[in-house]
Amino acid sequence: TLNNNSYRRWCQIFKLGTYILDSNCQTKRQIHNNNVHSKNTKQPRLEDLDRAFRVLQETLPKLFIEPLDYSIYSPNLVFENNITGKQTIGLYHYVKQIALLRTVGHLKYAYVKFEVLKITKHTEDYTVKIRWRIRGISGLKVMLSFWKYKLWQIKEIFDEQESWYDGFSVCYLGPDGLIHKHVVDRVMPDENKEIVEPESGQSLPTGSVVVSSPK
């Protein structure tokens, strides 16, 4: 009887120990899952979105004049170019493509300009969306058309002889507040080529690639 009582007592102690160990394991798993979920759901700060928007708004119009401010981009930036159907990973490759765009623009056109038609920022998904246009006129067109105009009609030469390309960009901010992804899509040109002033509190995405049929 004594042995039976001891056996039962040890069985109870063993079950209690097993229960405690199992509870500890479940608690650790729950803490781990909560940490992972917290890490994955971490969002950028609103200040980061404002900064990205402001930098893009100020620097994109100068794309063909001076280098962009790459401090707002992640070193592992994913550039998804739906115009060419290619994707690159890494800020180095992105910088090379922007430099190539600038070089080709100056080689192809005597006058080239990057215009931000509209730029907006979106707090629901922490993105900056940009509607842009690249305008240019070749040196040959300037020479062939120059005799038709007076010296004070230079603006008319550009307005009537220029080519223009439209595109749309979306920049996605990551948890660290930097742009982790930039997607560029083709956009057909608008009939009205006038620049649309951005609405207050809104901005457009940047870093788009030229797309659309020349006028």
Short mmCIF file of C-alpha atoms in Angstrom, two decimals:
data_model
loop_
_atom_site.label_atom_id
_atom_site.label_comp_id
_atom_site.label_asym_id
_atom_site.label_seq_id
_atom_site.Cartn_x
_atom_site.Cartn_y
_atom_site.Cartn_z
CA THR A 1 0.00 0.00 0.00
CA LEU A 2 2.88 2.34 0.84
CA ASN A 3 4.50 1.61 -2.48
CA ASN A 4 1.22 2.26 -4.29
CA ASN A 5 0.78 5.61 -2.52
CA SER A 6 4.35 6.61 -3.35
CA TYR A 7 3.84 5.58 -6.96
CA ARG A 8 0.67 7.67 -7.21
CA ARG A 9 2.42 10.64 -5.59
CA TRP A 10 5.33 10.45 -8.03
CA CYS A 11 2.90 10.15 -10.95
CA GLN A 12 1.12 13.31 -9.79
CA ILE A 13 4.42 15.14 -9.40
CA PHE A 14 5.51 14.01 -12.87
CA LYS A 15 2.23 15.16 -14.46
CA LEU A 16 2.48 18.50 -12.67
CA GLY A 17 6.04 18.96 -13.89
CA THR A 18 5.03 18.03 -17.43
CA TYR A 19 2.15 20.52 -17.31
CA ILE A 20 4.45 23.31 -16.09
CA LEU A 21 7.02 22.56 -18.80
CA ASP A 22 4.34 22.48 -21.48
CA SER A 23 2.88 25.78 -20.25
CA ASN A 24 6.31 27.40 -20.32
CA CYS A 25 6.87 26.20 -23.89
CA GLN A 26 3.51 27.54 -25.01
CA THR A 27 4.23 30.88 -23.34
CA LYS A 28 7.64 31.12 -25.06
CA ARG A 29 6.08 30.25 -28.43
CA GLN A 30 3.42 32.90 -27.93
CA ILE A 31 6.03 35.53 -27.01
CA HIS A 32 8.09 34.57 -30.07
CA ASN A 33 5.05 34.75 -32.37
CA ASN A 34 4.08 38.11 -30.92
CA ASN A 35 7.60 39.46 -31.49
CA VAL A 36 7.62 38.21 -35.08
CA HIS A 37 4.18 39.66 -35.72
CA SER A 38 5.21 42.97 -34.16
CA LYS A 39 8.34 43.07 -36.30
CA ASN A 40 6.46 42.26 -39.49
CA THR A 41 3.69 44.77 -38.84
CA LYS A 42 5.99 47.62 -37.89
CA GLN A 43 5.25 50.67 -40.01
CA PRO A 44 7.23 53.72 -41.01
CA ARG A 45 6.65 56.96 -39.16
CA LEU A 46 4.57 59.72 -40.70
CA GLU A 47 7.69 61.91 -40.57
CA ASP A 48 9.44 59.41 -42.84
CA LEU A 49 6.61 59.59 -45.37
CA ASP A 50 6.65 63.38 -45.24
CA ARG A 51 10.41 63.46 -45.78
CA ALA A 52 10.30 61.06 -48.73
CA PHE A 53 7.50 63.07 -50.29
CA ARG A 54 9.29 66.38 -49.77
CA VAL A 55 12.62 65.12 -51.16
CA LEU A 56 10.97 63.59 -54.23
CA GLN A 57 8.92 66.71 -54.84
CA GLU A 58 11.99 68.94 -54.70
CA THR A 59 14.57 66.79 -56.50
CA LEU A 60 12.67 64.99 -59.28
CA PRO A 61 12.16 68.13 -61.41
CA LYS A 62 15.98 68.49 -61.39
CA LEU A 63 16.61 64.90 -62.54
CA PHE A 64 18.34 66.01 -65.77
CA ILE A 65 20.28 68.78 -64.03
CA GLU A 66 21.70 67.27 -60.84
CA PRO A 67 21.88 63.92 -58.98
CA LEU A 68 18.90 62.80 -56.93
CA ASP A 69 18.98 62.55 -53.14
CA TYR A 70 19.47 58.80 -52.62
CA SER A 71 19.44 59.02 -48.83
CA ILE A 72 15.70 58.22 -48.83
CA TYR A 73 16.23 54.87 -50.59
CA SER A 74 17.04 51.51 -49.02
CA PRO A 75 20.37 49.87 -50.02
CA ASN A 76 18.25 46.84 -51.02
CA LEU A 77 15.83 48.86 -53.15
CA VAL A 78 13.68 46.79 -55.54
CA PHE A 79 13.13 48.62 -58.83
CA GLU A 80 10.26 47.10 -60.81
CA ASN A 81 10.17 48.58 -64.30
CA ASN A 82 6.92 47.45 -65.92
CA ILE A 83 7.82 49.43 -69.02
CA THR A 84 10.80 47.25 -69.87
CA GLY A 85 9.59 44.21 -67.93
CA LYS A 86 12.76 44.11 -65.84
CA GLN A 87 13.45 44.14 -62.11
CA THR A 88 16.65 45.01 -60.28
CA ILE A 89 17.58 44.71 -56.61
CA GLY A 90 20.03 47.08 -54.98
CA LEU A 91 20.49 50.84 -54.86
CA TYR A 92 23.64 50.59 -56.99
CA HIS A 93 21.70 49.26 -59.99
CA TYR A 94 18.98 51.89 -59.48
CA VAL A 95 21.51 54.72 -59.48
CA LYS A 96 23.03 53.34 -62.69
CA GLN A 97 19.65 53.33 -64.44
CA ILE A 98 18.89 56.90 -63.39
CA ALA A 99 22.34 57.97 -64.63
CA LEU A 100 21.72 56.16 -67.92
CA LEU A 101 18.34 57.89 -68.32
CA ARG A 102 19.98 61.28 -67.74
CA THR A 103 22.77 60.54 -70.24
CA VAL A 104 20.42 59.27 -72.96
CA GLY A 105 18.13 62.25 -72.42
CA HIS A 106 20.94 64.73 -73.04
CA LEU A 107 22.27 62.79 -76.02
CA LYS A 108 18.86 62.51 -77.69
CA TYR A 109 17.57 66.00 -76.99
CA ALA A 110 19.00 69.49 -77.20
CA TYR A 111 16.52 70.39 -74.47
CA VAL A 112 15.08 67.88 -71.99
CA LYS A 113 13.07 68.35 -68.81
CA PHE A 114 11.50 66.09 -66.18
CA GLU A 115 8.13 67.41 -65.00
CA VAL A 116 6.18 66.22 -61.96
CA LEU A 117 2.55 66.54 -63.05
CA LYS A 118 1.19 65.29 -59.76
CA ILE A 119 2.59 63.81 -56.56
CA THR A 120 0.63 62.40 -53.62
CA LYS A 121 1.43 60.67 -50.34
CA HIS A 122 -0.75 57.95 -48.86
CA THR A 123 -0.73 57.10 -45.16
CA GLU A 124 -2.88 53.98 -45.57
CA ASP A 125 -0.03 52.07 -47.26
CA TYR A 126 2.89 54.50 -46.81
CA THR A 127 3.45 55.16 -50.49
CA VAL A 128 4.31 58.16 -52.61
CA LYS A 129 2.70 58.17 -56.05
CA ILE A 130 3.99 60.25 -58.90
CA ARG A 131 2.55 61.16 -62.30
CA TRP A 132 5.42 62.49 -64.38
CA ARG A 133 6.34 63.61 -67.90
CA ILE A 134 9.62 63.91 -69.79
CA ARG A 135 9.67 66.64 -72.42
CA GLY A 136 12.40 67.08 -75.01
CA ILE A 137 13.21 68.54 -78.40
CA SER A 138 16.00 67.32 -80.62
CA GLY A 139 18.72 69.61 -81.96
CA LEU A 140 17.79 68.66 -85.53
CA LYS A 141 14.21 69.80 -85.06
CA VAL A 142 15.42 73.08 -83.64
CA MET A 143 17.66 73.66 -86.67
CA LEU A 144 15.02 72.68 -89.24
CA SER A 145 12.29 74.75 -87.62
CA PHE A 146 14.28 77.77 -86.52
CA TRP A 147 13.87 79.64 -89.79
CA LYS A 148 10.07 79.59 -89.42
CA TYR A 149 10.13 81.62 -86.22
CA LYS A 150 11.36 84.96 -85.03
CA LEU A 151 14.02 85.15 -82.32
CA TRP A 152 11.40 86.06 -79.71
CA GLN A 153 9.33 82.96 -80.61
CA ILE A 154 11.70 80.38 -79.11
CA LYS A 155 8.98 79.18 -76.75
CA GLU A 156 6.72 78.38 -79.71
CA ILE A 157 9.47 76.21 -81.20
CA PHE A 158 9.59 74.04 -78.10
CA ASP A 159 5.81 73.90 -77.71
CA GLU A 160 5.24 72.74 -81.30
CA GLN A 161 8.30 70.57 -81.94
CA GLU A 162 8.86 68.79 -78.64
CA SER A 163 8.35 65.10 -77.88
CA TRP A 164 6.94 64.04 -74.54
CA TYR A 165 6.65 60.82 -72.58
CA ASP A 166 4.39 60.08 -69.65
CA GLY A 167 4.77 57.62 -66.79
CA PHE A 168 3.56 56.76 -63.31
CA SER A 169 5.64 55.72 -60.30
CA VAL A 170 4.81 54.29 -56.90
CA CYS A 171 7.39 54.33 -54.10
CA TYR A 172 6.80 52.04 -51.12
CA LEU A 173 8.33 52.85 -47.73
CA GLY A 174 9.66 50.04 -45.54
CA PRO A 175 9.59 49.73 -41.72
CA ASP A 176 12.86 51.69 -41.50
CA GLY A 177 11.27 54.70 -43.21
CA LEU A 178 13.26 54.29 -46.45
CA ILE A 179 11.91 53.55 -49.91
CA HIS A 180 12.21 49.78 -50.36
CA LYS A 181 10.37 49.43 -53.67
CA HIS A 182 9.82 51.61 -56.71
CA VAL A 183 7.34 50.50 -59.38
CA VAL A 184 7.14 52.27 -62.75
CA ASP A 185 4.24 51.88 -65.18
CA ARG A 186 3.45 53.15 -68.63
CA VAL A 187 0.94 55.98 -68.95
CA MET A 188 -0.50 57.30 -72.17
CA PRO A 189 0.02 61.06 -72.64
CA ASP A 190 -2.77 63.47 -71.75
CA GLU A 191 -4.30 65.67 -74.39
CA ASN A 192 -3.74 68.68 -72.17
CA LYS A 193 0.00 69.03 -71.55
CA GLU A 194 -0.36 71.67 -68.84
CA ILE A 195 1.23 70.85 -65.52
CA VAL A 196 -1.22 70.11 -62.73
CA GLU A 197 -0.23 71.76 -59.50
CA PRO A 198 -0.20 69.29 -56.58
CA GLU A 199 -3.07 69.65 -54.14
CA SER A 200 -2.30 70.68 -50.60
CA GLY A 201 -1.30 67.77 -48.42
CA GLN A 202 -0.75 65.53 -51.41
CA SER A 203 2.19 64.52 -53.48
CA LEU A 204 3.10 62.20 -56.32
CA PRO A 205 5.54 59.29 -56.55
CA THR A 206 8.90 59.80 -58.13
CA GLY A 207 11.54 57.96 -59.99
CA SER A 208 9.51 56.96 -62.98
CA VAL A 209 10.77 55.93 -66.33
CA VAL A 210 9.76 57.72 -69.47
CA VAL A 211 6.89 56.09 -71.27
CA SER A 212 4.29 56.94 -73.83
CA SER A 213 4.11 57.80 -77.44
CA PRO A 214 5.67 61.00 -78.62
CA LYS A 215 3.19 63.64 -79.67
#
